[in-house]
C-alpha positions as a Markdown table, in Angstrom:
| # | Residue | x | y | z |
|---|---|---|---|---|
| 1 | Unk | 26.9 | 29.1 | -57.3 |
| 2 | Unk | 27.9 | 32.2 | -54.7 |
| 3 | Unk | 25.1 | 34.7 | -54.3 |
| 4 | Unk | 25.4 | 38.0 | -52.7 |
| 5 | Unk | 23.0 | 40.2 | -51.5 |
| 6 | Unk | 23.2 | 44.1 | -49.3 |
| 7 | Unk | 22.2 | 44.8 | -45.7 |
| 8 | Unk | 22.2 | 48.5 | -44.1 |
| 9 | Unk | 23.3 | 47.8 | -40.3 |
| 10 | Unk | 22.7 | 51.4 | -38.9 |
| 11 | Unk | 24.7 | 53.7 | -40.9 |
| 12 | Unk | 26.8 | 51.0 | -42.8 |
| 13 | Unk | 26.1 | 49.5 | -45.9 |
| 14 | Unk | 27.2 | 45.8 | -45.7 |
| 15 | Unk | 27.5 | 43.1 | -48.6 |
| 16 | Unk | 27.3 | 39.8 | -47.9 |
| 17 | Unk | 29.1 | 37.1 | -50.4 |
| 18 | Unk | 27.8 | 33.8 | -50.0 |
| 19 | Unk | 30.4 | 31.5 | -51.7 |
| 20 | Unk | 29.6 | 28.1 | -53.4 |
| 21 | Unk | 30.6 | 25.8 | -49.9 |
| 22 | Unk | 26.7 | 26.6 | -49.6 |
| 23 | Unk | 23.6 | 24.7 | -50.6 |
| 24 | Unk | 21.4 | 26.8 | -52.8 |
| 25 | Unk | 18.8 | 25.8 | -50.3 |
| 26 | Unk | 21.4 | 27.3 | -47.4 |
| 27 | Unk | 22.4 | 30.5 | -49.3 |
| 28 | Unk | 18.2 | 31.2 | -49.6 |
| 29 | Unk | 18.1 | 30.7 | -45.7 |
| 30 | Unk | 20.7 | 33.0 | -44.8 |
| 31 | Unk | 19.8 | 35.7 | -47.1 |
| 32 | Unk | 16.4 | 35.7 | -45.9 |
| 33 | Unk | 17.1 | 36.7 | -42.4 |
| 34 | Unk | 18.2 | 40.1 | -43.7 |
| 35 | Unk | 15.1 | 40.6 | -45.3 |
| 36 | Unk | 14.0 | 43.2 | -42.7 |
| 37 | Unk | 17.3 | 45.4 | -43.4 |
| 38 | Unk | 18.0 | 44.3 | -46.9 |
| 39 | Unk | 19.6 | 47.2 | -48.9 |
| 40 | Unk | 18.7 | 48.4 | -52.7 |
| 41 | Unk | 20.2 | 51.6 | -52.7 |
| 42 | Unk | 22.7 | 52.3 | -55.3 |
| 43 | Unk | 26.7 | 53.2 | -54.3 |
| 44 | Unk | 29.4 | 50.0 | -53.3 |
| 45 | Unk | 29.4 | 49.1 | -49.8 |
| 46 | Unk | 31.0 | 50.3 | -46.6 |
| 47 | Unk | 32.2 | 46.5 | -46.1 |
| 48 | Unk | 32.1 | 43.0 | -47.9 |
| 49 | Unk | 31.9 | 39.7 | -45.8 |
| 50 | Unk | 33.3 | 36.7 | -47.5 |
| 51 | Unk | 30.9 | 34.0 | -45.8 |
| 52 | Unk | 31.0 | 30.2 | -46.3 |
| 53 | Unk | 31.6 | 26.6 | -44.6 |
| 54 | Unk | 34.9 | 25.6 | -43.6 |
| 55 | Unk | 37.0 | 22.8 | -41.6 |
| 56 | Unk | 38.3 | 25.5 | -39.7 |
| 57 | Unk | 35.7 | 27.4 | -37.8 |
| 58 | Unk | 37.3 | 30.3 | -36.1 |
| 59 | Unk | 37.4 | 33.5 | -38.7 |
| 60 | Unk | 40.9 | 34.3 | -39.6 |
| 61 | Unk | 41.8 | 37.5 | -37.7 |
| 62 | Unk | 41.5 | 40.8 | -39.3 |
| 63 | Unk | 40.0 | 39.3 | -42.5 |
| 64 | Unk | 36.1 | 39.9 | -43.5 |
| 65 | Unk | 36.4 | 36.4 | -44.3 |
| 66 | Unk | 33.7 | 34.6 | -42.0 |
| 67 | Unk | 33.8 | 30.8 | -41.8 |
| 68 | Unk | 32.5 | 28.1 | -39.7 |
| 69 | Unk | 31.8 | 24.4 | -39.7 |
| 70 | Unk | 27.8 | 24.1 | -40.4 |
| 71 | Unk | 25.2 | 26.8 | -41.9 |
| 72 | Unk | 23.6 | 27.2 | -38.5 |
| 73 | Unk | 27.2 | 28.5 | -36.9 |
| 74 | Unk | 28.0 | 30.8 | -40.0 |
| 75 | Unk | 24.7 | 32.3 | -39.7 |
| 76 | Unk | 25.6 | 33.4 | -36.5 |
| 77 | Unk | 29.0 | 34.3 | -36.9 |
| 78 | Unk | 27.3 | 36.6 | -39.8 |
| 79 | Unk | 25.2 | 37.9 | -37.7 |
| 80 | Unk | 27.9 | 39.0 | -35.1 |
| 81 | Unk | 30.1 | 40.1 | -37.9 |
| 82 | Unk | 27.2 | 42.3 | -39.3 |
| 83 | Unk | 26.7 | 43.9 | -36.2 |
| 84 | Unk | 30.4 | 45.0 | -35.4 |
| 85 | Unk | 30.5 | 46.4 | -38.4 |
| 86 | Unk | 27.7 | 48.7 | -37.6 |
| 87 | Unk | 28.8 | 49.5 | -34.3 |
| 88 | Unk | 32.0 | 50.3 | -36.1 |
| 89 | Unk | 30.8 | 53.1 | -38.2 |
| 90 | Unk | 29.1 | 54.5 | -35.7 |
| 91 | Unk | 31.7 | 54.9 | -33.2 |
| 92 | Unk | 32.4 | 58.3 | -31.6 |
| 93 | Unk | 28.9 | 59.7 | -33.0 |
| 94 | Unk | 26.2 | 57.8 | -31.5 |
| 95 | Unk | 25.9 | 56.1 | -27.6 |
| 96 | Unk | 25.3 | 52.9 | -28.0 |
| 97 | Unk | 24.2 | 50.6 | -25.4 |
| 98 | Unk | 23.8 | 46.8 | -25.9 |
| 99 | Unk | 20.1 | 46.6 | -25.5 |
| 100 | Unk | 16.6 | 45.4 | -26.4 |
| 101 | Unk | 14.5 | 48.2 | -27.9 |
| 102 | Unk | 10.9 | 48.5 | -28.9 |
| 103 | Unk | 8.8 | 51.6 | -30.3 |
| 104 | Unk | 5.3 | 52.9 | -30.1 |
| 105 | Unk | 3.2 | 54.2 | -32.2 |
| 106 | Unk | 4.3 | 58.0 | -31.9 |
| 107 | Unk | 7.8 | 56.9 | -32.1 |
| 108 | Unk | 8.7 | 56.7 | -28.3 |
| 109 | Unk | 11.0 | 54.0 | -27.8 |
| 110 | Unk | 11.8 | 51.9 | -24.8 |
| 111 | Unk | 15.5 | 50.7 | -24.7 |
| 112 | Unk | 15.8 | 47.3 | -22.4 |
| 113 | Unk | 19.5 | 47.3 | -21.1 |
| 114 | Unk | 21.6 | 44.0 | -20.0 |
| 115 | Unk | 24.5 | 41.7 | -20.6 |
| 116 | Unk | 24.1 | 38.8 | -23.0 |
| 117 | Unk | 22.3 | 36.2 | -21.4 |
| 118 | Unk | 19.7 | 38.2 | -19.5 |
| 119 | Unk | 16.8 | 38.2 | -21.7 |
| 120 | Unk | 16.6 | 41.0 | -24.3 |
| 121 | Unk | 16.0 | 38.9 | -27.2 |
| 122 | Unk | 13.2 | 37.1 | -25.8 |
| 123 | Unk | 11.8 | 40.9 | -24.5 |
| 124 | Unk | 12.2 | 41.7 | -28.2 |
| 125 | Unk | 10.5 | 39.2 | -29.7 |
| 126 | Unk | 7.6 | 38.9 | -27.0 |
| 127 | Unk | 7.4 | 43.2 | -27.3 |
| 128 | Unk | 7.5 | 43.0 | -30.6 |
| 129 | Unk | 4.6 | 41.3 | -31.4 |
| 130 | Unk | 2.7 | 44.7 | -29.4 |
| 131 | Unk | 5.2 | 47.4 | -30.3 |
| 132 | Unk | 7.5 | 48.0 | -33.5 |
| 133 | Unk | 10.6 | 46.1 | -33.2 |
| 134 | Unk | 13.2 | 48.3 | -33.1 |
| 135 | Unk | 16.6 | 46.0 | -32.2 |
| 136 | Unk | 17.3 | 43.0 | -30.1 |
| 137 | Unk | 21.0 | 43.7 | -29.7 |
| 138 | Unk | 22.2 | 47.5 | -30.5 |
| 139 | Unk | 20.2 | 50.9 | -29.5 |
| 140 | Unk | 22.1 | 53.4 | -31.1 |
| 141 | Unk | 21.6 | 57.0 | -30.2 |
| 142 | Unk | 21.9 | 60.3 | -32.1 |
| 143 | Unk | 23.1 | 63.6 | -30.0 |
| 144 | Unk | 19.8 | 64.6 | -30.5 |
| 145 | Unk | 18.4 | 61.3 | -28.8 |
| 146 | Unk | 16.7 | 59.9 | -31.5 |
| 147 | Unk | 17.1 | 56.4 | -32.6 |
| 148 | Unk | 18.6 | 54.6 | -35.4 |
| 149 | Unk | 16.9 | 51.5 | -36.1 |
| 150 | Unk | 18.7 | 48.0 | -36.4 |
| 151 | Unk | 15.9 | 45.4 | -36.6 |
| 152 | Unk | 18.6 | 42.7 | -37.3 |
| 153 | Unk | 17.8 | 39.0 | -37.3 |
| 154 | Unk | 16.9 | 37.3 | -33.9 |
| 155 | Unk | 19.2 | 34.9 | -32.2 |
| 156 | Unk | 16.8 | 32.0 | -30.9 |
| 157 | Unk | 18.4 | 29.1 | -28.4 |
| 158 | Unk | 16.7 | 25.9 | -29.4 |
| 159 | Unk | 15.9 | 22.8 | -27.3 |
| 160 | Unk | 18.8 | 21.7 | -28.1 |
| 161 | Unk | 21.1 | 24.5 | -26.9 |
| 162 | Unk | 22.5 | 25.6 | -30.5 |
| 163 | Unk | 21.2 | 29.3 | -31.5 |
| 164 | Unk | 18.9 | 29.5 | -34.4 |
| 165 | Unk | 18.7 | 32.9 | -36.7 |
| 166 | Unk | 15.3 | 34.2 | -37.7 |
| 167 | Unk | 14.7 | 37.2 | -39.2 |
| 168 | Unk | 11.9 | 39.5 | -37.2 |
| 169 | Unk | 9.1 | 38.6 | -39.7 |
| 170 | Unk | 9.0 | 35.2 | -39.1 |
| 171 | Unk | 7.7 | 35.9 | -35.6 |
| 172 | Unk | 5.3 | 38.5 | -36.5 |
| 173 | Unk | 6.9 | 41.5 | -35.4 |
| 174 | Unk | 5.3 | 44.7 | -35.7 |
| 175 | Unk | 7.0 | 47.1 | -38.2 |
| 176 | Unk | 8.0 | 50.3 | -37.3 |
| 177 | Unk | 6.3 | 53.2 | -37.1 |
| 178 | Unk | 5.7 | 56.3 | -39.6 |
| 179 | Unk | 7.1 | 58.8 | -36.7 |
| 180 | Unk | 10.4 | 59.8 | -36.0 |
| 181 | Unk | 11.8 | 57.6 | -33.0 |
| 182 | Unk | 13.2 | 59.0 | -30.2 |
| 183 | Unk | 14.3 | 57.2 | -26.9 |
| 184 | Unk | 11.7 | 57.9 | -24.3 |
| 185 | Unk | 12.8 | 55.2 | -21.5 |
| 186 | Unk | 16.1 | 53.6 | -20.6 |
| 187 | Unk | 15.4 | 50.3 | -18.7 |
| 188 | Unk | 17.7 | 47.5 | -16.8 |
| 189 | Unk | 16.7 | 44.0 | -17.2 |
| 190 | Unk | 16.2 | 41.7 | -14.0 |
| 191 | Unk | 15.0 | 38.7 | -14.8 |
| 192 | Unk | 14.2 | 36.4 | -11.4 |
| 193 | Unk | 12.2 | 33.2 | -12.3 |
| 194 | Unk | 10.8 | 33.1 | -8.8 |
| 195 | Unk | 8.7 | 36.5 | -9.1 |
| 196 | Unk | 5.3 | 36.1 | -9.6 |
| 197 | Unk | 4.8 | 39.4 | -10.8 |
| 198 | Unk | 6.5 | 41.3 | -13.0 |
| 199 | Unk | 7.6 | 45.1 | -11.4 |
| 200 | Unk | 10.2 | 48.2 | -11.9 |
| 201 | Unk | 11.4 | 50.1 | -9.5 |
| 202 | Unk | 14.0 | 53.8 | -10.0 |
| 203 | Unk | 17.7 | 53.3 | -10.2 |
| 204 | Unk | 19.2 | 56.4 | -8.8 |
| 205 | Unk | 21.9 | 57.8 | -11.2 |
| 206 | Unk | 25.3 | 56.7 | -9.3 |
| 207 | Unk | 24.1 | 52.7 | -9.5 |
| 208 | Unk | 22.9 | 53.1 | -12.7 |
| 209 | Unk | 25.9 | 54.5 | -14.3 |
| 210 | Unk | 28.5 | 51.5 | -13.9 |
| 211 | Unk | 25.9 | 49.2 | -15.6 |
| 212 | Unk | 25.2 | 51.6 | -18.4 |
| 213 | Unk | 28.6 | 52.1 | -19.2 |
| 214 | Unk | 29.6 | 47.8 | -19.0 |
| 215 | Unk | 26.8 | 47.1 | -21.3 |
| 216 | Unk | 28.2 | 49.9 | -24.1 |
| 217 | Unk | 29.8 | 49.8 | -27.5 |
| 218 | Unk | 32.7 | 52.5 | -28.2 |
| 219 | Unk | 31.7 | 54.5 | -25.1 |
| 220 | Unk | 35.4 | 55.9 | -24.2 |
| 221 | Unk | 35.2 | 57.3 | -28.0 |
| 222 | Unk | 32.5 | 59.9 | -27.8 |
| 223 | Unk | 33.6 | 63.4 | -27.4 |
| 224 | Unk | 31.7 | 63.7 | -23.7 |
| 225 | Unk | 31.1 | 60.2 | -22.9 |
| 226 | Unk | 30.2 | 60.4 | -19.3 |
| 227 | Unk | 28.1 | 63.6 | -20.1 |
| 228 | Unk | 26.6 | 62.1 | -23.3 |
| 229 | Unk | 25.1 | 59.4 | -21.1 |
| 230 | Unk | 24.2 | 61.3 | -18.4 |
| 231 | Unk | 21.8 | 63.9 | -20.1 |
| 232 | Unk | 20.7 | 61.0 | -21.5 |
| 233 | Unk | 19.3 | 59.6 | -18.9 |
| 234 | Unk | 18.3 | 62.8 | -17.7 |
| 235 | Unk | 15.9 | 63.6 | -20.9 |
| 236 | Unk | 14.0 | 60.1 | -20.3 |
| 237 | Unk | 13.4 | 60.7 | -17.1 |
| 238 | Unk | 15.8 | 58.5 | -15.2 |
| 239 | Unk | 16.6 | 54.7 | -15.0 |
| 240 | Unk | 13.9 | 52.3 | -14.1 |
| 241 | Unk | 14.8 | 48.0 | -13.7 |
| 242 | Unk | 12.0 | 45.9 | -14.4 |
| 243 | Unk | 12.1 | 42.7 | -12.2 |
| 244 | Unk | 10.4 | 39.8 | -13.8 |
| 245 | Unk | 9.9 | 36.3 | -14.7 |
| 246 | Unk | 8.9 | 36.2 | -17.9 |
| 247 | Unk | 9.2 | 39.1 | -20.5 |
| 248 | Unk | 5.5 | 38.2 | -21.7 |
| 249 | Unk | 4.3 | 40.4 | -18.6 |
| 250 | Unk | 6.4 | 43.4 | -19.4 |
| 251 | Unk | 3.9 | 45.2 | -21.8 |
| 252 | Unk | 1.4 | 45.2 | -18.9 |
| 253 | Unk | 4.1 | 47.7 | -17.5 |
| 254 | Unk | 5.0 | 50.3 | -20.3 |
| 255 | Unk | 2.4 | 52.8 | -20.4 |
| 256 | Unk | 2.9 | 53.0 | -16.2 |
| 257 | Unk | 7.0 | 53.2 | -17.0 |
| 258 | Unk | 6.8 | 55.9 | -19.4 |
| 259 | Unk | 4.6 | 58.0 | -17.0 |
| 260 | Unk | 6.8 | 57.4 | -14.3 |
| 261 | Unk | 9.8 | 60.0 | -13.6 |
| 262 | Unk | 12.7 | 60.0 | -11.0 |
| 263 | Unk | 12.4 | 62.9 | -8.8 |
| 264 | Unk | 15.7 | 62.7 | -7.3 |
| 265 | Unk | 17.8 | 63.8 | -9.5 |
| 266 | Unk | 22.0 | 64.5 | -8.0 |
| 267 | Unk | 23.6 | 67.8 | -8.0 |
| 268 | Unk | 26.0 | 67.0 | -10.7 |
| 269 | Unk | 29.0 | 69.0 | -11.8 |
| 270 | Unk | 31.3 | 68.8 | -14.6 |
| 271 | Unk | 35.1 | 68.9 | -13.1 |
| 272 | Unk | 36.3 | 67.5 | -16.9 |
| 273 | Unk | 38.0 | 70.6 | -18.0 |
| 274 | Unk | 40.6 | 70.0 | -15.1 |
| 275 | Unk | 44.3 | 70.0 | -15.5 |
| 276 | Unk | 45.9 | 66.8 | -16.3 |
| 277 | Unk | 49.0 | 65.6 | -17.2 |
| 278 | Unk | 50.4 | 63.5 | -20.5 |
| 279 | Unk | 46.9 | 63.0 | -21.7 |
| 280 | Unk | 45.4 | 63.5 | -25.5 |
| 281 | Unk | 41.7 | 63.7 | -24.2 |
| 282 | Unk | 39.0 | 65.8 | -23.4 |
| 283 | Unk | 40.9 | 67.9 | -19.9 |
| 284 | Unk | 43.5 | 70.4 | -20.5 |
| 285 | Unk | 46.6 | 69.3 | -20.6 |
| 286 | Unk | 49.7 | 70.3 | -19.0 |
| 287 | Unk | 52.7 | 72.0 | -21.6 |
| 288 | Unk | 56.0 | 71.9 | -20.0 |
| 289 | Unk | 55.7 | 75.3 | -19.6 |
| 290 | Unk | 53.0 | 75.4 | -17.9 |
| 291 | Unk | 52.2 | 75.1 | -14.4 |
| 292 | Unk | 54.6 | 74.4 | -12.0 |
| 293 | Unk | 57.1 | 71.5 | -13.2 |
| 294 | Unk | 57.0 | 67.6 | -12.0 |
| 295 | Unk | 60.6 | 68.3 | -11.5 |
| 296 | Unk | 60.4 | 71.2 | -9.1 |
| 297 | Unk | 57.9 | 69.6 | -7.2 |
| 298 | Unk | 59.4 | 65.7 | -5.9 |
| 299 | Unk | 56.9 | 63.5 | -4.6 |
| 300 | Unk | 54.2 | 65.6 | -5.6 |
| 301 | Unk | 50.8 | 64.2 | -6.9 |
| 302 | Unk | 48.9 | 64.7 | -10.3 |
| 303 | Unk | 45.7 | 63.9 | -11.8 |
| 304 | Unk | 46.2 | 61.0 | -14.3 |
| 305 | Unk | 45.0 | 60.2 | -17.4 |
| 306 | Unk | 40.9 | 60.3 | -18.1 |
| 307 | Unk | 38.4 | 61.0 | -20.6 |
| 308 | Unk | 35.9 | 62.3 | -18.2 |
| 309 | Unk | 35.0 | 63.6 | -15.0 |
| 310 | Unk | 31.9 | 64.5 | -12.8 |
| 311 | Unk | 30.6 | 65.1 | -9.3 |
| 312 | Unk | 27.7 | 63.2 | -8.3 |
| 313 | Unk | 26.7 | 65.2 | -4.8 |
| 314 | Unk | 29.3 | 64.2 | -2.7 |
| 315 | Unk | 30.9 | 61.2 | -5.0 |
| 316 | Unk | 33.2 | 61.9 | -8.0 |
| 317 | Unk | 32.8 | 59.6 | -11.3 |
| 318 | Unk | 35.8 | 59.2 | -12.9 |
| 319 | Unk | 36.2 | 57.4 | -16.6 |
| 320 | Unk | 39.6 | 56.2 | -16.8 |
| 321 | Unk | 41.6 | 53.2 | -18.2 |
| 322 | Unk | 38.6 | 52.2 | -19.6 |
| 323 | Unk | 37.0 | 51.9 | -17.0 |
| 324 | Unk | 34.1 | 53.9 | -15.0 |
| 325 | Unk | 35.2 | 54.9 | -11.3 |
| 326 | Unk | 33.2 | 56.5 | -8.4 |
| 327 | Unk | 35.2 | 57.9 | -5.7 |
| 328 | Unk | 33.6 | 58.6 | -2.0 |
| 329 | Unk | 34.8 | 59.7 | 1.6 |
| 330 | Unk | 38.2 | 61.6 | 0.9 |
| 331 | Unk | 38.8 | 60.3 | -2.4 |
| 332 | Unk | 37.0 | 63.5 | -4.3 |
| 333 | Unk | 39.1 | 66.0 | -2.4 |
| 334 | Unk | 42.1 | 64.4 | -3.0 |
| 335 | Unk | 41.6 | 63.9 | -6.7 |
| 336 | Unk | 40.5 | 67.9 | -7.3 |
| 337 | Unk | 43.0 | 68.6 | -4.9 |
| 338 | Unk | 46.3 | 67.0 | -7.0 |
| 339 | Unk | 47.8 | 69.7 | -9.1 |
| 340 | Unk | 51.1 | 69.3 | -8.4 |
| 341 | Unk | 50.9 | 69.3 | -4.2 |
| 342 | Unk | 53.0 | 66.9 | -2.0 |
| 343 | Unk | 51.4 | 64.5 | 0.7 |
| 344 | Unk | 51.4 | 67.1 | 3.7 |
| 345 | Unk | 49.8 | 69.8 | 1.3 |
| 346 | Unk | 47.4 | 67.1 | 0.2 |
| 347 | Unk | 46.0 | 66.3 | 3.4 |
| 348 | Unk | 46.0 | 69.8 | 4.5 |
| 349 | Unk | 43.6 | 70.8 | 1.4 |
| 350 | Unk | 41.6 | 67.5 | 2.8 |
| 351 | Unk | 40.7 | 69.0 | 6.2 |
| 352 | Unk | 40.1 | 72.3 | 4.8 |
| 353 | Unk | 37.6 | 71.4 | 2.4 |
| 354 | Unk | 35.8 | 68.3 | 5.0 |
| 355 | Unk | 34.0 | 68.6 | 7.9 |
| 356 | Unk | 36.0 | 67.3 | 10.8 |
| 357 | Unk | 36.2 | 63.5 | 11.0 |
| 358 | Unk | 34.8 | 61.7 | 14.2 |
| 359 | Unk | 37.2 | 61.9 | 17.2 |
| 360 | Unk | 38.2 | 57.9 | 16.4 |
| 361 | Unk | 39.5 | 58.8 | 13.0 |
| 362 | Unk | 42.9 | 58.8 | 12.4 |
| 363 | Unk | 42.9 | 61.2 | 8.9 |
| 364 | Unk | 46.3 | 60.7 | 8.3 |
| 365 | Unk | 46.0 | 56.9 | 8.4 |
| 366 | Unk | 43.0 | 57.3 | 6.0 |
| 367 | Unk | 44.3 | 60.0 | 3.1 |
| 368 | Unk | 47.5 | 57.6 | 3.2 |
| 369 | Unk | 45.4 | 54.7 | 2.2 |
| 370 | Unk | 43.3 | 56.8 | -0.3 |
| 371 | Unk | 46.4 | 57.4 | -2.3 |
| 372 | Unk | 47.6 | 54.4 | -2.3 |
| 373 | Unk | 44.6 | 53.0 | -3.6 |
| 374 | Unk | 44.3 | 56.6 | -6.3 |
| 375 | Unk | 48.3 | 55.5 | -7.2 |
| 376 | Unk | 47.5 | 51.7 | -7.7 |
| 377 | Unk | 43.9 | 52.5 | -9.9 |
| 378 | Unk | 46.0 | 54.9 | -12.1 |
| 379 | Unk | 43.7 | 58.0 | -10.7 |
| 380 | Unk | 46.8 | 59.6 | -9.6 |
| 381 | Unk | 50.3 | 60.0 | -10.4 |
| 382 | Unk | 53.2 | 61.0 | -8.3 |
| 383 | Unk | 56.4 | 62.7 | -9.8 |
């Protein structure tokens, strides 16, 4: 006999429909990993997922029908299906980075960043049992940087390789707390077997960008994204990595984290609101009629297509293509410098803004190659 049941994943208010392929004994497992987020309220849901066993075990594409060939794999696939649909309603108001998080007891939460694979559910689940499980997979965060919960079901490789599904109370997790949370540390997870001891060390800004931004969900989407994340990690006080072996010796480390603070913070400027051309984003774009015309200028170069834009010192970050950029040597200049100027113009707006290059250097040789390689990454165009 189906069975359904309600799950709120974030924002979203999810129902589940188990159909009848199911055991009774199967459709009781399942619906007891989303005991922790399971959903009373009244009002129909955001999304229903149509869940059950099938010969075919891919999910047709586009449905909410989820399938696969054993209860283990379509409690996973649930899982996954779960999740993207709460990353989904959240996209383009919260950041949301693909991390671990855990909370204390006045609400500060630690967020532990990394790909899949590196070790944040086993961090969550050995945290947990000390600090309120917050997530093992999705820290979303408001504008105001606090956090919206998702204490979803845990994803456990067994012996025999296949992942398990557990819901957080069946390892003893620690609830939440009764404060408001608020995200108090952002940290990178290293884990090296051969370290005796676990440690954490400051990731400067510039490094810890391009990882931030690979290990996000609907990033390109927010209204500032590059900004967004960068006062973020300004109001916790900078990156940290913690280098260990096994994430049982990470709560030895959090009270010494939180107290830590990176001191070395870049002179960062916003350079988003620059001209651009043939672009529906977040820099002004160029009318027909305004500024001089591609066609009256041949072989001059523009600014392509981004979403944002910012100067780290002396480097430039650049979030393009859907992709995060950072441009050094000549490459700045020659980005702020392309409004519509022509090679020669180009490279004399280069050695006015730059100190003068080492005897040895051949400048032309260099800008040349620079705008090649702005041309081929899409950075620039030429008209």
């Amino acid at each position: 006999m189906p069975t359904a049941f309600d799950v709120l994943a974030l924002t979203s208010h999810v129902r589940i429909e188990l159909d009848d392929s199911l055991s009774a004994a199967d459709q009781a497992a399942i619906t007891a990993h989303w005991a922790d987020v399971a959903h009373d309220a009244d009002g129909e849901p955001t999304r229903v997922l149509t869940a059950g066993v099938r010969a075919d075990s891919d999910p047709v594409d586009g449905s909410l029908q989820v399938s696969a060939n054993s209860p283990e794999a379509l409690a996973q696939r649930i899982t996954s299906q779960v999740t993207l649909e709460a990353i989904r309603g959240l996209r383009g108001e919260a950041l949301m980075l693909h991390a671990a998080a855990v909370a204390l007891d006045d609400g500060r939460v630690v967020g532990f960043v990394g790909p899949s694979g590196r070790g944040k559910t086993t961090v969550a689940r050995e945290l947990g049992r000390v600090f309120g499980y917050v997530t093992d997979e999705t820290l979303a965060l408001r504008a105001d940087g606090s956090v919206l919960p998702y204490p979803k079901p845990l994803s456990i490789v067994t012996p025999s390789g296949v992942k398990a599904t557990e819901p957080a109370s069946a390892f003893a997790l620690k609830g939440l707390p009764p404060a408001e949370l608020e995200l108090a540390a952002i940290v990178l997870l290293d884990r090296r077997p051969e370290v005796a001891e676990p440690y954490f060390e400051a990731v400067s800004m510039l490094d810890a960008l391009p990882e931030l931004v690979a290990q996000s969900s609907f990033l390109f989407e927010l209204d500032r994204p590059l900004g967004t994340l960068i006062e973020t990690i300004r109001s916790t006080g900078g990156v940290r990595r913690v280098v260990y072996s096994e994430a049982a010796s990470i709560p030895t480390l959090i009270d010494d984290l939180l107290a830590s603070r990176d001191e070395t913070a870049p002179v960062v400027m916003d350079v988003a609101s620059l001209t651009q051309r043939g672009c529906d984003c977040s820099g002004k774009v160029l009318d027909e009629d305004e500024g001089p015309a591609a066609e009256d200028r041949p072989d001059a170069y523009w600014r392509g297509t981004f979403v944002d834009a910012m100067i780290f010192d002396d480097a430039l970050v650049v979030l393009a293509s859907g992709r995060l950029m950072v441009l050094a040597g000549v490459g700045p200049a020659l980005w702020l410098a392309a409004d519509g100027l022509d090679q020669a113009e180009l490279k004399a707006a280069v050695r006015r803004d730059l100190p003068a290059p080492p005897a040895e250097v051949d400048v032309d040789e260099v800008i040349s190659e620079a705008l090649g390689d702005l041309l081929d990454a899409k950075l620039l165009v030429r008209s």
